[in-house]
JSON list of C-alpha atoms in Angstrom, two decimals:
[
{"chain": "A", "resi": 1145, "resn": "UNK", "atom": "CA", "xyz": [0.00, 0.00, 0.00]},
{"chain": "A", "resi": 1146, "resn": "UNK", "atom": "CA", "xyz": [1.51, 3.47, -0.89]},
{"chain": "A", "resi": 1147, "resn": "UNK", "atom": "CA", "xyz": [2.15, 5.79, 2.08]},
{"chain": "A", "resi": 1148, "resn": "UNK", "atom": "CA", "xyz": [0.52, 8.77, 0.27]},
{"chain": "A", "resi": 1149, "resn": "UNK", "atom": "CA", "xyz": [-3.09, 7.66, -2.25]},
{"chain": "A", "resi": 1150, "resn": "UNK", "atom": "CA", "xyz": [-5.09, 9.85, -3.64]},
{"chain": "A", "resi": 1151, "resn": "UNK", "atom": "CA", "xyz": [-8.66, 9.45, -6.30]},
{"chain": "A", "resi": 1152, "resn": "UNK", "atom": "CA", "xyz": [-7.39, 7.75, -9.02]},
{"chain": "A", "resi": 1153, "resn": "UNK", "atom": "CA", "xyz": [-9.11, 10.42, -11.16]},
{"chain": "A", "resi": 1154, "resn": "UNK", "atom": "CA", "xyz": [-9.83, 11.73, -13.54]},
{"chain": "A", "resi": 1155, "resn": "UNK", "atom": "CA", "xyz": [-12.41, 14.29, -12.64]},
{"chain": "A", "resi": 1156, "resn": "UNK", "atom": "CA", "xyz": [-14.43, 16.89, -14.75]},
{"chain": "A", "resi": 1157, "resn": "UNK", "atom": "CA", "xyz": [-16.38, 19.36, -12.96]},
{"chain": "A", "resi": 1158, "resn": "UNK", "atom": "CA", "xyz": [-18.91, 22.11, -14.73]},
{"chain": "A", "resi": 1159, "resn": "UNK", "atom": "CA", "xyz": [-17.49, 25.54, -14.56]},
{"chain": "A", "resi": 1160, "resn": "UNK", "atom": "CA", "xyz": [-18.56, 27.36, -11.20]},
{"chain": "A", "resi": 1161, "resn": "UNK", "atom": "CA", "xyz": [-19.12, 23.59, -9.08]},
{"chain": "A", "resi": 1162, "resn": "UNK", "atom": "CA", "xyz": [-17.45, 22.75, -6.29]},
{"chain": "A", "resi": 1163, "resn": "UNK", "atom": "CA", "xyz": [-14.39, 20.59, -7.07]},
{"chain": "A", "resi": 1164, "resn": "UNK", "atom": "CA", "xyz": [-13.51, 18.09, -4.22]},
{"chain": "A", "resi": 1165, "resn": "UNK", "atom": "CA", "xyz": [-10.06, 16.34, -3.76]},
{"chain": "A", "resi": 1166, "resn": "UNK", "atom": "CA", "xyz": [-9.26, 13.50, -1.41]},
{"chain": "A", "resi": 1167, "resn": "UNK", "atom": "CA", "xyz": [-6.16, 11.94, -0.16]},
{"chain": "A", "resi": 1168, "resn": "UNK", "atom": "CA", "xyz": [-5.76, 9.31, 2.34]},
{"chain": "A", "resi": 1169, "resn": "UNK", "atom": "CA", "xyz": [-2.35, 8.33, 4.20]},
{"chain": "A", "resi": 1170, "resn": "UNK", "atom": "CA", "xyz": [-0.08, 6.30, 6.31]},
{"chain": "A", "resi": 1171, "resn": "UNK", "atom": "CA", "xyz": [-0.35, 7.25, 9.62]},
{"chain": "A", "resi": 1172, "resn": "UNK", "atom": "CA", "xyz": [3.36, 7.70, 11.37]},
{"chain": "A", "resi": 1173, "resn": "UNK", "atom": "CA", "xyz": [2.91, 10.32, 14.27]},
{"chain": "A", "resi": 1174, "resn": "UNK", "atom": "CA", "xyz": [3.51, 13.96, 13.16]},
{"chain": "A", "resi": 1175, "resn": "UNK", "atom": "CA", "xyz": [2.56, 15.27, 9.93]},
{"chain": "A", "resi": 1176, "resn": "UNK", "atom": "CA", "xyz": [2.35, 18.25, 7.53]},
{"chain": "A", "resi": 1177, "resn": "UNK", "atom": "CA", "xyz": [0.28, 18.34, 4.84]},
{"chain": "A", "resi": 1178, "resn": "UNK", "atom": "CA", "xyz": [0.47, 19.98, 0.96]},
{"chain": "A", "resi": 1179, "resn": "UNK", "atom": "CA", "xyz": [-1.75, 20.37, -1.91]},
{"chain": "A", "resi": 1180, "resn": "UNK", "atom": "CA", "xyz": [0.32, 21.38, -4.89]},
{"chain": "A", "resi": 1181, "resn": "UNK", "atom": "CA", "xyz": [-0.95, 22.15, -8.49]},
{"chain": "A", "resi": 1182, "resn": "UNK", "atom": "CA", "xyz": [1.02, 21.22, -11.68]},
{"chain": "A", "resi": 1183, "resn": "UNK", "atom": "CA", "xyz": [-0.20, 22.14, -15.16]},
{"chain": "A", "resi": 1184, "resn": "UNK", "atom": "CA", "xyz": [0.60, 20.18, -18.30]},
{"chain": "A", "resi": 1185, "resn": "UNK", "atom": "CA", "xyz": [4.23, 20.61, -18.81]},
{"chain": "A", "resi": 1186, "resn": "UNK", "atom": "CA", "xyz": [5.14, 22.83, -15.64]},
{"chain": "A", "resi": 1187, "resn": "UNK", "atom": "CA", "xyz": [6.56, 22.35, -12.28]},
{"chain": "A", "resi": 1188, "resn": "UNK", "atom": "CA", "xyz": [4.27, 21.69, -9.07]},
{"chain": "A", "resi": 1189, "resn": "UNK", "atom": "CA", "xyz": [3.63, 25.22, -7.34]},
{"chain": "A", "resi": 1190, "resn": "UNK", "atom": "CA", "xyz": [2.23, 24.82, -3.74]},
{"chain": "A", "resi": 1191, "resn": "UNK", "atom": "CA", "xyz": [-1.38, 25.61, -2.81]},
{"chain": "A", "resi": 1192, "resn": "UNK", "atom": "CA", "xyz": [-1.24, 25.44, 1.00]},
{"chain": "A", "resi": 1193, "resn": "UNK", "atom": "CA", "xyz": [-0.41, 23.39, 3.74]},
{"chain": "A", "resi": 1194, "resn": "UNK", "atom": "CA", "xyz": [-2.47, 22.47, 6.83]},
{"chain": "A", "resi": 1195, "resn": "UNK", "atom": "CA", "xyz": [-1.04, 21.14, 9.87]},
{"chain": "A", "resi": 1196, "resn": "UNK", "atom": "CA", "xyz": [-3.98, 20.98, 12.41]},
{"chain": "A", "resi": 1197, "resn": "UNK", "atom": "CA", "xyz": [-7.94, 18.98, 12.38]},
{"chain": "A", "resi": 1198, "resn": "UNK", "atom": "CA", "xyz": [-10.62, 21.07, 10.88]},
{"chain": "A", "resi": 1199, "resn": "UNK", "atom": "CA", "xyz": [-10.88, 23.26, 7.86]},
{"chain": "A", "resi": 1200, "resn": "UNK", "atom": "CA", "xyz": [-8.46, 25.79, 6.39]},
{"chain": "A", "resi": 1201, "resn": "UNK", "atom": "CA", "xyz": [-9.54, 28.55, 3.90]},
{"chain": "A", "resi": 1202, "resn": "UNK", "atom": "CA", "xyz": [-7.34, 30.24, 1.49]},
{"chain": "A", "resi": 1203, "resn": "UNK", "atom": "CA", "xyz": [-9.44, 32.39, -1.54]},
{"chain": "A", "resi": 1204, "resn": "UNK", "atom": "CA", "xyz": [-11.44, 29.56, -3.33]},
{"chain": "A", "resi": 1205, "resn": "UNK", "atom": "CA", "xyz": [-10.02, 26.91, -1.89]},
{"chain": "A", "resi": 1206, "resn": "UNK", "atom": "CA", "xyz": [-9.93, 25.04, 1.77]},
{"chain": "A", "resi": 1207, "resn": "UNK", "atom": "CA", "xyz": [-8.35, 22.55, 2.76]},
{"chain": "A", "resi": 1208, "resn": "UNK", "atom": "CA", "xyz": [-9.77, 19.86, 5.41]},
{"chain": "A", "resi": 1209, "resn": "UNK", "atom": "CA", "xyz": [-7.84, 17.88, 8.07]},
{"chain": "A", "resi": 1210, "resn": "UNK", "atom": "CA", "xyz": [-9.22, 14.46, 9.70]},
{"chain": "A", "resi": 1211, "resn": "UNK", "atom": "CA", "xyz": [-6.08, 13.11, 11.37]},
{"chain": "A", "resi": 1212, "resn": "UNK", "atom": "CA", "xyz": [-8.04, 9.93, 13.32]},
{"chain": "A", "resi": 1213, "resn": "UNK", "atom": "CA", "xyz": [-9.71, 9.53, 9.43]},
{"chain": "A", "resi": 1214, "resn": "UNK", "atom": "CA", "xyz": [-6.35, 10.19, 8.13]},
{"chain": "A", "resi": 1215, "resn": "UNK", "atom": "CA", "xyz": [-7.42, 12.04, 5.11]},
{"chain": "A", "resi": 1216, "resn": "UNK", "atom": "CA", "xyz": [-7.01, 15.26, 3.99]},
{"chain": "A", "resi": 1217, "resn": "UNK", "atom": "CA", "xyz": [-8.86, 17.10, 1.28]},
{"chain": "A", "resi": 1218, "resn": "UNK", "atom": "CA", "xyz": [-8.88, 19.79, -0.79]},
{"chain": "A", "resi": 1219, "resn": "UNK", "atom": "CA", "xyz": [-12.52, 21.66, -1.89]},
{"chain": "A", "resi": 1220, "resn": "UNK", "atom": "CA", "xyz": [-12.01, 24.38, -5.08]},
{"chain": "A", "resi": 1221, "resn": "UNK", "atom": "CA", "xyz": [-15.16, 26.23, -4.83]},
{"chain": "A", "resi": 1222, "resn": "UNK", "atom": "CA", "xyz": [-16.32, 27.76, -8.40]},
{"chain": "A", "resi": 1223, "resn": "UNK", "atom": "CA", "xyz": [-14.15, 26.03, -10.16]},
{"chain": "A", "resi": 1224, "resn": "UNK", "atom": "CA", "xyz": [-12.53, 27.65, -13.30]},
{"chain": "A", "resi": 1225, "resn": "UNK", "atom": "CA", "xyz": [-11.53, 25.96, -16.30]},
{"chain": "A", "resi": 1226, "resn": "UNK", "atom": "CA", "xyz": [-8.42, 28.04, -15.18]},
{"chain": "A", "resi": 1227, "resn": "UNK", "atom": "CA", "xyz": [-8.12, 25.32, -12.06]},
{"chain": "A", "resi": 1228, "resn": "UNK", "atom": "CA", "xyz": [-7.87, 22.11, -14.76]},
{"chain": "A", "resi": 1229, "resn": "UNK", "atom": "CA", "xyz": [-4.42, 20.74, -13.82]},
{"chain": "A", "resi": 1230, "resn": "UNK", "atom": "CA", "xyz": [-3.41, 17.89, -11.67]},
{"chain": "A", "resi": 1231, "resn": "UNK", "atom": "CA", "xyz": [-3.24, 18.44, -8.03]},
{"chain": "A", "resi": 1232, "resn": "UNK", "atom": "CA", "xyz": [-0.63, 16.52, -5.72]},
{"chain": "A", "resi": 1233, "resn": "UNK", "atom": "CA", "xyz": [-0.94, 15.77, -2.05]},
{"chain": "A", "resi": 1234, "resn": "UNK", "atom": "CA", "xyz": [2.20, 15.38, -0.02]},
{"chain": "A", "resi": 1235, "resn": "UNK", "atom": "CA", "xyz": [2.85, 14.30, 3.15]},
{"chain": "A", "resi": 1236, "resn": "UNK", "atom": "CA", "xyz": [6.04, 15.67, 5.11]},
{"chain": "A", "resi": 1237, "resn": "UNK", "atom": "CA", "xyz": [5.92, 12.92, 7.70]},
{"chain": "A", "resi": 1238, "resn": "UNK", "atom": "CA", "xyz": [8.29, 14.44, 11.06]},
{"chain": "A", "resi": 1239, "resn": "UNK", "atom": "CA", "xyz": [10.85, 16.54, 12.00]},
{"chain": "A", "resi": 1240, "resn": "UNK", "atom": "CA", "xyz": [13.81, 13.86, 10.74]},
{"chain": "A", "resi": 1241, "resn": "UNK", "atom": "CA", "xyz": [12.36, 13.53, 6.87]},
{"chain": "A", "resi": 1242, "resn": "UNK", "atom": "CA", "xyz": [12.07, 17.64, 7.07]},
{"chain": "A", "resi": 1243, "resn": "UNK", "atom": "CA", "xyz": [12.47, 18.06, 3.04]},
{"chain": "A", "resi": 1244, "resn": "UNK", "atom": "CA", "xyz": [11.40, 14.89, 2.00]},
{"chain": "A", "resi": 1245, "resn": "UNK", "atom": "CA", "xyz": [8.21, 15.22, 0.33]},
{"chain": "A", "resi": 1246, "resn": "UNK", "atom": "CA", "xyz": [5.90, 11.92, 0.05]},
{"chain": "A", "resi": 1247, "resn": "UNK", "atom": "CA", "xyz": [3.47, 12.50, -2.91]},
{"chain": "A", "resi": 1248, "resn": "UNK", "atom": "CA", "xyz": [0.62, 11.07, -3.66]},
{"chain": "A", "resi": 1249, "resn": "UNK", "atom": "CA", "xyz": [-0.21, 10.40, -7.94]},
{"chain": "A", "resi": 1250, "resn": "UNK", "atom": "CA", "xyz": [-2.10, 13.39, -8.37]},
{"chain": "A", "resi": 1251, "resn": "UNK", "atom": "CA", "xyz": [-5.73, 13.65, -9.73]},
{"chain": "A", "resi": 1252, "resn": "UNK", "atom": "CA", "xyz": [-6.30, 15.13, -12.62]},
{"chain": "A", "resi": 1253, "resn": "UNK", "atom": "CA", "xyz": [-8.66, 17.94, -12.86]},
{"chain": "A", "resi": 1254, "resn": "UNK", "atom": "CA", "xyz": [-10.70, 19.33, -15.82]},
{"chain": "A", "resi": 1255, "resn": "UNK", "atom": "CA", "xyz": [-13.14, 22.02, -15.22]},
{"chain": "A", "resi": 1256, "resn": "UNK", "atom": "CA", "xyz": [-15.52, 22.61, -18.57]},
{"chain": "A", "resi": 1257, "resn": "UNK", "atom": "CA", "xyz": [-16.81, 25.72, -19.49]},
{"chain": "B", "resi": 882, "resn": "UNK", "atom": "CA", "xyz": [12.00, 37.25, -4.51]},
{"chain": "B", "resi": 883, "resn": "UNK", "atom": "CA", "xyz": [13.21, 35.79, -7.34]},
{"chain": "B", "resi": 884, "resn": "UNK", "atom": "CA", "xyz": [12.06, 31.95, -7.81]},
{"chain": "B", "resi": 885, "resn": "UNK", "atom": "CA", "xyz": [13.97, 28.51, -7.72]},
{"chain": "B", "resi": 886, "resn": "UNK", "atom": "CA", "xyz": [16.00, 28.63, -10.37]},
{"chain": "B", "resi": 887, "resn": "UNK", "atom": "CA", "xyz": [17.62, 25.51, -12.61]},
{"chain": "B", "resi": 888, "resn": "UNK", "atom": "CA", "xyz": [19.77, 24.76, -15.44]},
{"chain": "B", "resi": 889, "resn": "UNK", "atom": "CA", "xyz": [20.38, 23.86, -18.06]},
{"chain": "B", "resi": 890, "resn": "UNK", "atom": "CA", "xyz": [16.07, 23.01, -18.71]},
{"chain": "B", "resi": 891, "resn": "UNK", "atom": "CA", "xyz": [16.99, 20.17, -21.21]},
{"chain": "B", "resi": 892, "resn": "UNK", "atom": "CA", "xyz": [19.62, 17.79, -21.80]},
{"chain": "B", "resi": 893, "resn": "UNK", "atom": "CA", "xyz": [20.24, 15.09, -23.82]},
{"chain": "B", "resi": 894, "resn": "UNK", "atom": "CA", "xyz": [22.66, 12.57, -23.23]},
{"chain": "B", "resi": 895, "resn": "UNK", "atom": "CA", "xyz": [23.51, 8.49, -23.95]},
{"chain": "B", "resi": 896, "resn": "UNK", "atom": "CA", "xyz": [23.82, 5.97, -22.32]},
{"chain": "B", "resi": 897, "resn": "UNK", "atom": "CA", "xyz": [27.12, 5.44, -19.81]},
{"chain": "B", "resi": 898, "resn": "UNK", "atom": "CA", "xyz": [27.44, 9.29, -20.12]},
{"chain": "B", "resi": 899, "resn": "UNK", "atom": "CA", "xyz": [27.21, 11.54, -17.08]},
{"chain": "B", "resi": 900, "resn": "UNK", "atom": "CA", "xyz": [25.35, 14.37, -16.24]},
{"chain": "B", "resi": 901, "resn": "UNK", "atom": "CA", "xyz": [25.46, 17.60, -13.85]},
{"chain": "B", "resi": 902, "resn": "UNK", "atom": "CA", "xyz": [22.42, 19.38, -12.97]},
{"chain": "B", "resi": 903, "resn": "UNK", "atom": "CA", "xyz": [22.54, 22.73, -10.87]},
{"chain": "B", "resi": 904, "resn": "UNK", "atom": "CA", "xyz": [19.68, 24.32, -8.89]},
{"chain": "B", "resi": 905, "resn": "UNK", "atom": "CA", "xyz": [19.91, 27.80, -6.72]},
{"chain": "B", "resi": 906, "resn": "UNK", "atom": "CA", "xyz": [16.89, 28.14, -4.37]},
{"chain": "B", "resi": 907, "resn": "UNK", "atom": "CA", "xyz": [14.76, 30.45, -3.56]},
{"chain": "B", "resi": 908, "resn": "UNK", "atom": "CA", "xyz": [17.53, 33.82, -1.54]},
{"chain": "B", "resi": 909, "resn": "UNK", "atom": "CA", "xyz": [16.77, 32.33, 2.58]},
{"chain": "B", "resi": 910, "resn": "UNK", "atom": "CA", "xyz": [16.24, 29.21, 1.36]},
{"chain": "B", "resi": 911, "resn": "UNK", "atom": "CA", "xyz": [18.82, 26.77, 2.95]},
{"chain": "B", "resi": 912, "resn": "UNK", "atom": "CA", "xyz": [16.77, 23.60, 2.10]},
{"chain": "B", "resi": 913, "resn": "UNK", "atom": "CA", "xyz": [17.21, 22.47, -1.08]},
{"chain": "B", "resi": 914, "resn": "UNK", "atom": "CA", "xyz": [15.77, 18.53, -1.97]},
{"chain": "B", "resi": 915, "resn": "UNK", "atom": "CA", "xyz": [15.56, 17.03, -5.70]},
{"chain": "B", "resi": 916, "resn": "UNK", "atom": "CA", "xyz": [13.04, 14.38, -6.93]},
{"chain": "B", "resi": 917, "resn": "UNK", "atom": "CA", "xyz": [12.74, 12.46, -10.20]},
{"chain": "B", "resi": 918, "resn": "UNK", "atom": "CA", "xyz": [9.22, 13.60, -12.06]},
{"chain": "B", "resi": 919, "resn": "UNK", "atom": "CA", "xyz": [8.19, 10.10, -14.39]},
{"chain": "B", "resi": 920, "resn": "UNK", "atom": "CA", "xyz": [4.58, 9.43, -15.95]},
{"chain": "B", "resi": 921, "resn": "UNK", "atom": "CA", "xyz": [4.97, 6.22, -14.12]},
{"chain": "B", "resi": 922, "resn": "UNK", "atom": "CA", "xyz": [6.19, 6.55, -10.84]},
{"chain": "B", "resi": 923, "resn": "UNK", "atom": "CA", "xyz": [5.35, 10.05, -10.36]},
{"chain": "B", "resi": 924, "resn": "UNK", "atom": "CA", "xyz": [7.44, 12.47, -7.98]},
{"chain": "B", "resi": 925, "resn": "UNK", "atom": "CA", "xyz": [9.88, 10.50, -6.16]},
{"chain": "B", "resi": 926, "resn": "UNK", "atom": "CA", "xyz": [12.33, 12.07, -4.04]},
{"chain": "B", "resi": 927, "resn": "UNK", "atom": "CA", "xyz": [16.36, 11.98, -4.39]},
{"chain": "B", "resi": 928, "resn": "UNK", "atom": "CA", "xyz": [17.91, 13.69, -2.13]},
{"chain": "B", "resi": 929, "resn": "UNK", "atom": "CA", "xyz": [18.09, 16.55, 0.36]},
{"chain": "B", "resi": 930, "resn": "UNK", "atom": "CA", "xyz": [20.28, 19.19, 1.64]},
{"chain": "B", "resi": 931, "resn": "UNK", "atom": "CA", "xyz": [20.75, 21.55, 4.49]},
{"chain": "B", "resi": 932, "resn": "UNK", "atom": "CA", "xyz": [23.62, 23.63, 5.71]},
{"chain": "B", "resi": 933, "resn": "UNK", "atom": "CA", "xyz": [26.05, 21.92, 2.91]},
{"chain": "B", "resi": 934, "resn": "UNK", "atom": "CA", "xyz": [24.70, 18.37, 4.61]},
{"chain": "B", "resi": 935, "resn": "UNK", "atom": "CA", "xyz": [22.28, 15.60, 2.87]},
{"chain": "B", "resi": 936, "resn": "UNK", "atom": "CA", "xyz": [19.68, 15.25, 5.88]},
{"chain": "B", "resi": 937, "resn": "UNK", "atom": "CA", "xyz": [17.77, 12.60, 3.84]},
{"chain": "B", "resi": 938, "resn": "UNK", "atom": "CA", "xyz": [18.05, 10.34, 1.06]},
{"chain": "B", "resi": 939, "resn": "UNK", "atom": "CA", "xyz": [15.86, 8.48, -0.86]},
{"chain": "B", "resi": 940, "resn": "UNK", "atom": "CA", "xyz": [15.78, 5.31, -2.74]},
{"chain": "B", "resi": 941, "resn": "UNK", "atom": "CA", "xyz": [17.94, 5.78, -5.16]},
{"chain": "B", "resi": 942, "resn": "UNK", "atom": "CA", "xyz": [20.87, 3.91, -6.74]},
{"chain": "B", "resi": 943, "resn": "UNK", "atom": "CA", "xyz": [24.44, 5.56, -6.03]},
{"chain": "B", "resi": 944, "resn": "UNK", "atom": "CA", "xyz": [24.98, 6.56, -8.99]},
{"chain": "B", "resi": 945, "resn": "UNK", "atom": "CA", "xyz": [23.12, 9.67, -7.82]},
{"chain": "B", "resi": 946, "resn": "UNK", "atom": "CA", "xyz": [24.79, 11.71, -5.97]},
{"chain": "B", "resi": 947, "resn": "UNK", "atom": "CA", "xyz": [24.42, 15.76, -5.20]},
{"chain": "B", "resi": 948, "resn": "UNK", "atom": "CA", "xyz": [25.90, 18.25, -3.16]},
{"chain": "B", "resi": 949, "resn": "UNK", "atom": "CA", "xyz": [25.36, 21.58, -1.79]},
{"chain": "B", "resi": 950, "resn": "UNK", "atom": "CA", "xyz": [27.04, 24.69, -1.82]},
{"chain": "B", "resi": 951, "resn": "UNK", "atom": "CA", "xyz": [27.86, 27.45, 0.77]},
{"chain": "B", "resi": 952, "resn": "UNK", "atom": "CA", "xyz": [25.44, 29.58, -0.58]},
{"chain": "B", "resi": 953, "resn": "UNK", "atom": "CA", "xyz": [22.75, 26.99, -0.73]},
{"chain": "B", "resi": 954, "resn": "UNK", "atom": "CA", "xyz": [23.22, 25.94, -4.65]},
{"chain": "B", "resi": 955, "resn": "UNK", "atom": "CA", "xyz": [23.25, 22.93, -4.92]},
{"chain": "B", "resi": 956, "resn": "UNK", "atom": "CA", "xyz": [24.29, 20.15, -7.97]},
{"chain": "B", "resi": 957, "resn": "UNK", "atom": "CA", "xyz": [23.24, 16.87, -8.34]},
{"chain": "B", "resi": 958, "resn": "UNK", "atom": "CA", "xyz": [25.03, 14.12, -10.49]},
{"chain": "B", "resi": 959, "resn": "UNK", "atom": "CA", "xyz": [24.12, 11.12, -12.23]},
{"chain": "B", "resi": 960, "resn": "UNK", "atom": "CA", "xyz": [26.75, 8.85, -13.15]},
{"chain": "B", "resi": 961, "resn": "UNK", "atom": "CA", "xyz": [26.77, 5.89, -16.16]},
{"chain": "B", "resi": 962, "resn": "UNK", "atom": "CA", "xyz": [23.38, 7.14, -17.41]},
{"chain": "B", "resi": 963, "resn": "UNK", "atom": "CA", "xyz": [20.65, 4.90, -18.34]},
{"chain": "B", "resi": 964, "resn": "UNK", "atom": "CA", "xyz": [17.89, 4.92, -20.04]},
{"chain": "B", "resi": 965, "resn": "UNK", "atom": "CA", "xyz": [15.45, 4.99, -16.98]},
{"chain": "B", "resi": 966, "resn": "UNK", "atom": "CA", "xyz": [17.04, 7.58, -16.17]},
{"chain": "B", "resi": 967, "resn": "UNK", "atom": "CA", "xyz": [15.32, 9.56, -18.72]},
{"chain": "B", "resi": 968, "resn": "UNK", "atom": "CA", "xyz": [12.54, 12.00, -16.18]},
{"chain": "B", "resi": 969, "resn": "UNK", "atom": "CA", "xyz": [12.22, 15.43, -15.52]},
{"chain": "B", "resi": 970, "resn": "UNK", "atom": "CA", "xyz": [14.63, 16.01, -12.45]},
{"chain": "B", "resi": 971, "resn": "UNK", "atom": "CA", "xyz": [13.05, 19.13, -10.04]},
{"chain": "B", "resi": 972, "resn": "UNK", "atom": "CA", "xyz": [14.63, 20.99, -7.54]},
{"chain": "B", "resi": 973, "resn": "UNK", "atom": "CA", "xyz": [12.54, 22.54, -4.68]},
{"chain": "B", "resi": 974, "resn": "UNK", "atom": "CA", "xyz": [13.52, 24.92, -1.86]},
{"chain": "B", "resi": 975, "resn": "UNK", "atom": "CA", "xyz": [11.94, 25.63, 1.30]},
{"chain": "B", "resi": 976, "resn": "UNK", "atom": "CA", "xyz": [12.71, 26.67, 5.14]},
{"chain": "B", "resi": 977, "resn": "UNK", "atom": "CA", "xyz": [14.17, 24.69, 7.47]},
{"chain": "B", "resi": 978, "resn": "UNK", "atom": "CA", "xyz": [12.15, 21.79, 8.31]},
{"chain": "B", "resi": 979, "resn": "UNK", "atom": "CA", "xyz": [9.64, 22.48, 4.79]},
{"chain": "B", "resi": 980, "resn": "UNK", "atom": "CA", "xyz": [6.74, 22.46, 7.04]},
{"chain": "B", "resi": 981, "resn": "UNK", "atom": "CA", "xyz": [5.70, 25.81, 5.56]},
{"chain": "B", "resi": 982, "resn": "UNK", "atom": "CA", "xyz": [5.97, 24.04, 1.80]},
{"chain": "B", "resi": 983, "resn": "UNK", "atom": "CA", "xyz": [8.78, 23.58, -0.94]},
{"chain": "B", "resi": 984, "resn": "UNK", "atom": "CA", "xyz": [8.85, 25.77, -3.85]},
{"chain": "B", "resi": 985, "resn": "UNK", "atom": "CA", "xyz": [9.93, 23.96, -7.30]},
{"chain": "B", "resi": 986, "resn": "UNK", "atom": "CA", "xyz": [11.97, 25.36, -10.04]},
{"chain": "B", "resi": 987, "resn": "UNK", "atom": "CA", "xyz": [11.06, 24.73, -13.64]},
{"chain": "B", "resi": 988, "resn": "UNK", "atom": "CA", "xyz": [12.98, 21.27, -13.67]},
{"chain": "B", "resi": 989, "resn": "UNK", "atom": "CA", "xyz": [15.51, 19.57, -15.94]},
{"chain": "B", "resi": 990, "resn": "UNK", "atom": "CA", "xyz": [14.05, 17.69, -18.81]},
{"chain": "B", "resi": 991, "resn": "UNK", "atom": "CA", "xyz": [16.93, 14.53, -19.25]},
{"chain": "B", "resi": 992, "resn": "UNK", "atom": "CA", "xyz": [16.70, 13.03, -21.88]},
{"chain": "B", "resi": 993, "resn": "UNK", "atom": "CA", "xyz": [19.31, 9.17, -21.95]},
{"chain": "B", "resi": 994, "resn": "UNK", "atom": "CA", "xyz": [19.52, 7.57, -25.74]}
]
């Protein structure tokens, strides 16, 4: 099982739906958690990171923490076709892997107009 | 701030040849990790470096190998190229421990016939 899995994708949304995320993990004590976006022939840029349980809102998008459910998610409310790209989760598992990234495949997102 | 920064952004090379990749990070940054970027394994991390020491390594044969400057540039070497080796290699910088997120340059595209 891989430390870091995420929807096996792809998903299409309608322009101005809610676009929903998921990625589950390997639970090994401490945790940080990244959603990063990477379009078609680009590098990933990072979306946000959330450390604690509950929600966290940034613009259109939030990300949500359930530690004991061990998923994390990220929401894209009104999507834009602007937002079709593949989104990454990554895991930065404690203090001693600090810069070691575990990602997840990616979903791929397509938002149509 | 001016962005990660890496070079050259495409190489091509054959087999048994070696290759040098370079990467400066983001001015602060002193955390500088690489990962290999495949359609079929996805983002899998090399290699990480702090202070001018590798904190954390991934699974990776030896003939990878990097290193990192004084002023937080860093190289990274692969040595008797195959063709596997063929990915886009990107370099990401970030603070300390990344728990605030890593920042990717525009990546090498390698390229092993």
């Amino acid at each position: 099982q891989k430390e870091v899995e995420q929807n096996s994708g792809p998903l299409s949304v309608p322009e101005g739906a809610i676009a929903s995320l998921n990625c589950t993990y390997s639970d090994r004590g401490s945790q940080s958690f990244f959603w990063y976006r990477q379009y078609s022939g680009k590098s990933p840029e990072l979306i946000m990171f959330i450390y604690s349980n509950g929600d966290k809102e940034d613009g259109r998008f939030t990300a949500q923490l359930n530690k004991a459910s061990q998923y994390v998610s990220l929401l894209i409310r009104d999507s834009q076709p602007s937002d079709s790209a593949t989104y990454l989760c990554a895991v930065i598992w404690d203090d001693t892997n600090a810069g070691k990234s575990t990602f997840g495949d990616g979903t791929t997102l397509t938002v149509k107009p | 701030k001016a962005g990660v920064t890496q070079t050259p952004r495409y190489l091509i090379k054959t087999r048994g040849q070696q290759v040098t990749l370079s990467c400066s990070p983001i001015s602060g940054h002193r955390s500088v990790s690489w990962y290999q970027q495949t359609p079929g394994q996805g983002l899998q991390f090399l290699f990480e470096y702090f202070s001018e020491t590798q904190r954390n390594k991934g699974n990776f044969p030896g003939r990878f190998s990097g290193r990192q400057f004084s002023n937080s540039r860093s190289e990274m070497n692969v040595s008797t190229l195959e063709l596997g080796d063929s990915a886009l290699y990107l370099c990401a910088s970030g603070t300390s421990g990344g728990h605030l997120g890593q920042y990717f340059g525009p990546g090498t595209r390698l390229t092993v016939l």
